[in-house]
mmCIF file with all atom_site columns, C-alpha atoms in Angstrom:
data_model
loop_
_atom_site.group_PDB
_atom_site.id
_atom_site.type_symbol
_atom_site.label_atom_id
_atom_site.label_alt_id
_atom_site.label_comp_id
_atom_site.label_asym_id
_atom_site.label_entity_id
_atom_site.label_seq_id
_atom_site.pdbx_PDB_ins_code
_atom_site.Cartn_x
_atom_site.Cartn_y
_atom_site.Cartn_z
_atom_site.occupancy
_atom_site.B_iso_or_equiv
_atom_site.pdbx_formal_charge
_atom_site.auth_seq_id
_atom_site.auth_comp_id
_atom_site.auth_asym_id
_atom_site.auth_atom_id
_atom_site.pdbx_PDB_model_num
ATOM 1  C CA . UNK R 1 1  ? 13.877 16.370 -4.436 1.00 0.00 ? 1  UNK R CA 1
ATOM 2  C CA . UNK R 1 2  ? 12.065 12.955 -4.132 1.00 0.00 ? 2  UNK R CA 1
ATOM 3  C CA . UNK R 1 3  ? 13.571 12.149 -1.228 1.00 0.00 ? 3  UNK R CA 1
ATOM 4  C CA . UNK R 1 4  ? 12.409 14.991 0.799  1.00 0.00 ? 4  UNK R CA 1
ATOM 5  C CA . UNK R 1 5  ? 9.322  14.629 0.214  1.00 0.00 ? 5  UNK R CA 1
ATOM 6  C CA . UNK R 1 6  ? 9.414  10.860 0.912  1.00 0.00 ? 6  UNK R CA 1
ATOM 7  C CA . UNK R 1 7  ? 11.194 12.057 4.117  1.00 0.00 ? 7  UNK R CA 1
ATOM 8  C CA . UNK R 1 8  ? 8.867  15.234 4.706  1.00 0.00 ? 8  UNK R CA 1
ATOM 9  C CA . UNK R 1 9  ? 5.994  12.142 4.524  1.00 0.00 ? 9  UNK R CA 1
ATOM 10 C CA . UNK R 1 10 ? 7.705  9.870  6.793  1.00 0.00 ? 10 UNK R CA 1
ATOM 11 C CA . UNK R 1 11 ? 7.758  12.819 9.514  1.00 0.00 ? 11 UNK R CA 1
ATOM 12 C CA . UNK R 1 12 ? 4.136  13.305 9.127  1.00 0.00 ? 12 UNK R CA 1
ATOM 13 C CA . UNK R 1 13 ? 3.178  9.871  10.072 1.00 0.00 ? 13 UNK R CA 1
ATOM 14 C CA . UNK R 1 14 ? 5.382  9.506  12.937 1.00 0.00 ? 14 UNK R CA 1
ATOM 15 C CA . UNK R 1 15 ? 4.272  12.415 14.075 1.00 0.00 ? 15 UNK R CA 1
ATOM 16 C CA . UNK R 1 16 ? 0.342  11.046 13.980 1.00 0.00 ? 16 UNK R CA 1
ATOM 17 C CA . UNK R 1 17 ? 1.599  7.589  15.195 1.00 0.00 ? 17 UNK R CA 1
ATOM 18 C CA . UNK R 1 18 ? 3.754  9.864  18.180 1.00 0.00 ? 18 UNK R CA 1
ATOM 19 C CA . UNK R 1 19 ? 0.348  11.605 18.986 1.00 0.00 ? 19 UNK R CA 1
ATOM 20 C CA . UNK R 1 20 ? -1.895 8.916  19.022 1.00 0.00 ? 20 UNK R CA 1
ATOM 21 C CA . UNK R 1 21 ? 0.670  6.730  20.873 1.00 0.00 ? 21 UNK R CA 1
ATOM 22 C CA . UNK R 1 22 ? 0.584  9.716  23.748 1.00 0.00 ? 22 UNK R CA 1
ATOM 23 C CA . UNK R 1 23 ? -3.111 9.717  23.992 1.00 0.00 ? 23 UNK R CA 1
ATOM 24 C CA . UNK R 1 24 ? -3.092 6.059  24.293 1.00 0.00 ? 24 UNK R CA 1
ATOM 25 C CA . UNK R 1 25 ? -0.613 6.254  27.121 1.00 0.00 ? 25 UNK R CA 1
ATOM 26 C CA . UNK R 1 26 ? -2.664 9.357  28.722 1.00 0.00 ? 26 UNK R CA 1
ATOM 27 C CA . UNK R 1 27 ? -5.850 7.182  28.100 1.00 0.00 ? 27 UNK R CA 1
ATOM 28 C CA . UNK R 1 28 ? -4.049 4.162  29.920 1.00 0.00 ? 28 UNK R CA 1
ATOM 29 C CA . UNK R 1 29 ? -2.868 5.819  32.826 1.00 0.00 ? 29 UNK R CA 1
ATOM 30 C CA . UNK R 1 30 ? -6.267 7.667  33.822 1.00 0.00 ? 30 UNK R CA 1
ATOM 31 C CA . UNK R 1 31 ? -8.384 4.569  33.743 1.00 0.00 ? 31 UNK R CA 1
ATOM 32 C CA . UNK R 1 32 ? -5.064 2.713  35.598 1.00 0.00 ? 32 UNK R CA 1
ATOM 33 C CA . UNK R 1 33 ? -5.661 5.279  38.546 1.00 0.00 ? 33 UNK R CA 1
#
């Protein structure tokens, strides 16, 4: 039981990380162009 949620939690935040990771990249590239 504790360990999904620790693992439920650990999806979350890679998930944000992922996401604000992508709009870094998308940020990046448009000023890049």
């Amino acid at each position: 039981m504790k360990m999904k949620k620790i693992a439920k939690k650990m999806v979350k935040t890679i998930t944000k990380n992922w996401n604000e990771a992508n709009e870094l990249i998308a940020r990046g590239s448009i000023y890049s162009l």
